[in-house]
CSV table of C-alpha atoms in Angstrom, one decimal:
chain,number,residue,atom,x,y,z
A,839,LYS,CA,-0.1,0.0,0.1
A,840,GLY,CA,1.2,3.5,-0.9
A,841,ARG,CA,4.4,2.1,-2.7
A,842,ARG,CA,5.3,3.1,-6.2
A,843,LEU,CA,5.6,0.4,-8.9
A,844,PHE,CA,7.9,0.4,-11.8
A,845,PHE,CA,6.4,1.4,-15.2
A,846,PRO,CA,8.2,1.5,-18.5
A,847,ALA,CA,8.9,5.1,-19.6
A,848,GLY,CA,7.3,5.9,-23.2
A,849,SER,CA,6.5,2.1,-23.9
A,850,LYS,CA,3.9,1.9,-26.6
A,851,SER,CA,3.0,-1.8,-26.0
A,852,LEU,CA,2.4,-1.5,-22.2
A,853,ARG,CA,-0.6,0.2,-21.0
A,854,PRO,CA,-1.0,0.0,-17.2
A,855,THR,CA,-4.5,-0.2,-15.8
A,856,LYS,CA,-5.4,3.5,-14.6
A,857,ASP,CA,-5.3,4.0,-10.9
A,858,LEU,CA,-8.9,4.9,-10.8
A,859,ILE,CA,-10.0,1.8,-12.5
A,860,ARG,CA,-7.6,-0.5,-10.4
A,861,GLU,CA,-9.0,1.1,-7.2
A,862,ALA,CA,-12.5,0.6,-8.3
A,863,ILE,CA,-12.0,-3.0,-9.1
A,864,PHE,CA,-10.5,-3.6,-5.7
A,865,ASP,CA,-13.1,-1.6,-3.8
A,866,VAL,CA,-15.6,-4.2,-5.3
A,867,LEU,CA,-13.4,-7.1,-4.2
A,868,ARG,CA,-12.4,-5.6,-0.7
A,869,GLY,CA,-12.7,-8.3,2.0
A,870,TRP,CA,-13.7,-11.1,-0.5
A,871,ILE,CA,-10.1,-11.4,-2.0
A,872,ALA,CA,-8.4,-12.5,1.2
A,873,ASP,CA,-6.7,-15.8,0.9
A,874,LYS,CA,-7.7,-16.2,-2.8
A,875,ARG,CA,-5.7,-17.5,-5.7
A,876,VAL,CA,-5.5,-15.2,-8.7
A,877,LEU,CA,-4.6,-15.6,-12.2
A,878,ASP,CA,-3.6,-12.2,-13.9
A,879,LEU,CA,-3.8,-12.6,-17.7
A,880,PHE,CA,-2.1,-10.0,-19.8
A,881,ALA,CA,-0.4,-8.9,-16.8
A,882,GLY,CA,1.6,-6.0,-18.2
A,883,THR,CA,3.4,-4.4,-15.3
A,884,GLY,CA,1.7,-6.7,-12.8
A,885,ALA,CA,-0.2,-3.8,-11.2
A,886,LEU,CA,-3.4,-5.7,-10.9
A,887,GLY,CA,-1.9,-8.9,-9.5
A,888,ILE,CA,0.3,-6.9,-7.2
A,889,GLU,CA,-2.9,-5.0,-5.9
A,890,ALA,CA,-4.5,-8.4,-5.3
A,891,ILE,CA,-1.6,-9.4,-3.0
A,892,SER,CA,-1.8,-6.0,-1.2
A,893,HIS,CA,-5.5,-6.8,-0.5
A,894,GLY,CA,-4.8,-10.1,0.9
A,895,ALA,CA,-4.6,-12.6,-1.9
A,896,ARG,CA,-2.6,-15.8,-1.2
A,897,GLU,CA,-1.1,-16.3,-4.5
A,898,VAL,CA,-0.9,-14.6,-8.1
A,899,VAL,CA,0.0,-16.2,-11.4
A,900,PHE,CA,1.1,-13.6,-13.9
A,901,VAL,CA,0.8,-14.3,-17.5
A,902,GLU,CA,2.6,-12.1,-20.0
A,903,LEU,CA,4.1,-12.4,-23.4
A,904,GLU,CA,6.3,-9.4,-23.7
A,905,ARG,CA,9.9,-9.7,-22.4
A,906,GLU,CA,10.1,-6.1,-21.2
A,907,ALA,CA,6.8,-6.4,-19.2
A,908,ILE,CA,8.1,-9.7,-17.5
A,909,SER,CA,11.2,-7.8,-16.4
A,910,ILE,CA,9.1,-5.1,-14.9
A,911,ILE,CA,6.8,-7.5,-13.2
A,912,LYS,CA,9.9,-9.3,-11.7
A,913,LYS,CA,11.5,-6.0,-10.5
A,914,ASN,CA,8.1,-5.0,-8.9
A,915,ILE,CA,7.6,-8.2,-7.0
A,916,GLU,CA,11.2,-8.3,-6.0
A,917,THR,CA,11.1,-4.8,-4.6
A,918,LEU,CA,8.0,-5.5,-2.8
A,919,GLY,CA,9.3,-8.7,-1.3
A,920,ILE,CA,6.4,-10.8,-2.5
A,921,THR,CA,8.2,-13.2,-4.8
A,922,GLY,CA,7.1,-16.1,-2.7
A,923,GLN,CA,3.5,-15.4,-3.5
A,924,CYS,CA,4.0,-14.9,-7.2
A,925,SER,CA,4.9,-16.8,-10.3
A,926,ILE,CA,5.2,-15.6,-13.9
A,927,ARG,CA,4.4,-17.6,-17.0
A,928,LYS,CA,5.6,-16.2,-20.3
A,929,GLY,CA,3.3,-16.8,-23.4
A,930,LYS,CA,0.1,-16.0,-25.1
A,931,ALA,CA,-2.7,-16.0,-22.7
A,932,GLU,CA,-4.7,-18.7,-24.7
A,933,LYS,CA,-1.7,-21.1,-24.7
A,934,ILE,CA,-1.1,-20.6,-20.9
A,935,ILE,CA,-4.8,-21.2,-20.2
A,936,GLU,CA,-4.5,-24.5,-21.9
A,937,GLU,CA,-1.3,-25.3,-19.7
A,938,LEU,CA,-2.9,-24.3,-16.7
A,939,SER,CA,-6.2,-26.1,-17.4
A,940,LYS,CA,-6.1,-28.4,-14.5
A,941,GLU,CA,-5.6,-25.6,-11.9
A,942,LYS,CA,-8.3,-23.5,-10.2
A,943,PHE,CA,-8.4,-19.8,-9.4
A,944,ASP,CA,-10.7,-17.8,-7.3
A,945,LEU,CA,-10.2,-14.7,-9.3
A,946,ILE,CA,-9.1,-14.3,-13.1
A,947,ILE,CA,-8.3,-10.9,-14.1
A,948,ALA,CA,-7.9,-10.1,-17.9
A,949,ASP,CA,-6.8,-6.7,-19.3
A,950,PRO,CA,-6.0,-7.5,-23.0
A,951,PRO,CA,-4.1,-4.9,-24.9
A,952,TYR,CA,-6.0,-2.4,-27.2
A,953,GLY,CA,-6.6,-4.0,-30.5
A,954,TYR,CA,-6.9,-7.5,-29.1
A,955,PRO,CA,-9.5,-9.2,-31.2
A,956,GLU,CA,-12.9,-9.3,-29.6
A,957,ASN,CA,-13.6,-12.8,-30.8
A,958,LYS,CA,-10.5,-13.9,-28.9
A,959,ILE,CA,-11.9,-12.5,-25.7
A,960,ALA,CA,-14.9,-14.8,-26.2
A,961,SER,CA,-12.9,-17.8,-27.0
A,962,MET,CA,-10.6,-17.1,-23.8
A,963,LEU,CA,-13.8,-17.0,-21.6
A,964,LYS,CA,-15.1,-20.2,-23.2
A,965,SER,CA,-11.8,-22.1,-22.5
A,966,ILE,CA,-11.8,-20.8,-18.8
A,967,VAL,CA,-15.4,-22.3,-18.4
A,968,ARG,CA,-14.5,-25.4,-20.3
A,969,PHE,CA,-11.4,-26.1,-18.3
A,970,GLN,CA,-13.4,-25.3,-15.1
A,971,MET,CA,-10.6,-22.8,-13.9
A,972,ILE,CA,-12.8,-20.7,-11.9
A,973,CYS,CA,-13.7,-22.1,-8.4
A,974,GLN,CA,-17.2,-22.2,-7.3
A,975,GLY,CA,-18.0,-18.7,-6.0
A,976,GLY,CA,-15.1,-17.3,-8.0
A,977,VAL,CA,-15.1,-14.2,-10.4
A,978,ALA,CA,-13.7,-13.2,-13.6
A,979,ILE,CA,-12.8,-9.5,-14.2
A,980,ILE,CA,-12.4,-8.3,-17.8
A,981,GLU,CA,-11.3,-4.8,-18.8
A,982,HIS,CA,-12.1,-4.0,-22.4
A,983,ARG,CA,-13.2,-1.1,-24.7
A,984,SER,CA,-16.5,0.4,-23.5
A,985,ARG,CA,-18.2,0.0,-26.8
A,986,TYR,CA,-17.7,-3.9,-26.8
A,987,LEU,CA,-20.3,-6.0,-25.4
A,988,LEU,CA,-19.0,-9.2,-23.9
A,989,PRO,CA,-20.6,-12.1,-25.6
A,990,GLU,CA,-22.8,-14.5,-23.6
A,991,VAL,CA,-20.7,-17.5,-22.6
A,992,GLU,CA,-22.5,-20.5,-21.3
A,993,GLY,CA,-21.6,-21.0,-17.6
A,994,LEU,CA,-20.8,-17.3,-17.0
A,995,THR,CA,-23.0,-14.3,-16.1
A,996,VAL,CA,-22.0,-10.7,-16.3
A,997,TYR,CA,-23.3,-9.4,-12.9
A,998,LYS,CA,-21.7,-5.9,-12.9
A,999,GLU,CA,-20.3,-3.5,-15.4
A,1000,LYS,CA,-18.8,-0.1,-14.9
A,1001,ILE,CA,-17.6,2.5,-17.7
A,1002,TYR,CA,-14.6,4.6,-17.2
A,1003,GLY,CA,-14.2,6.7,-20.3
A,1004,LYS,CA,-13.2,4.5,-23.2
A,1005,ASN,CA,-12.8,1.4,-20.8
A,1006,LYS,CA,-15.4,-0.9,-19.3
A,1007,VAL,CA,-14.8,-3.4,-16.4
A,1008,SER,CA,-17.0,-6.4,-16.6
A,1009,TYR,CA,-17.4,-8.7,-13.6
A,1010,LEU,CA,-18.5,-12.3,-14.3
A,1011,LYS,CA,-19.4,-15.1,-12.1
A,1012,ILE,CA,-19.7,-18.9,-12.7
A,1013,ASN,CA,-23.4,-19.7,-12.8
A,1014,ILE,CA,-23.3,-23.5,-13.1
A,1015,GLU,CA,-22.1,-26.2,-10.9
A,1016,TYR,CA,-19.3,-28.4,-12.5
A,1017,GLY,CA,-20.2,-32.0,-12.6
A,1018,LYS,CA,-22.2,-34.7,-14.5
A,1019,ASN,CA,-25.5,-32.7,-15.1
A,1020,SER,CA,-23.8,-29.5,-16.2
A,1021,GLY,CA,-22.3,-30.9,-19.4
A,1022,LEU,CA,-19.1,-29.4,-18.2
A,1023,SER,CA,-17.6,-32.5,-16.5
A,1024,ARG,CA,-14.0,-33.4,-17.5
């Protein structure tokens, strides 16, 4: 809390989540996030995952493709002394989701870069549901362009949305029980 994170100076590929949006997300999650396991897709500088740790999350798995961003995440988590609660996976979010398909998370955060194909957001959400990666009672939070309507994905329900200028934050929850009758058993 109150500590500054490292951000790349003048980077065109990294777009950290604005402080206002980050604070709003964690105001919604306050209290609930304690002792939760978090997957931070398109982690960038790691600001969202680090904020989760600062609010009591037990563990964060950062997923990032860009080498520069991974260096910044490492520097930030080392500076804050939270390396024991964090791991970093290098690669495309879609591929890492498949690699982590047997793991469960209480919270999945995704802040895809501008220009990320909207059909890929839908595909990513479908994979998360298909692999049953969100624990019962868990939440997925997607930051995206405000004009984009998230598609309906069987097994997920948008329960809250908030617009911040050109950005929208959508909160989704699992609305099915995994198992024989849900059609989602492994």
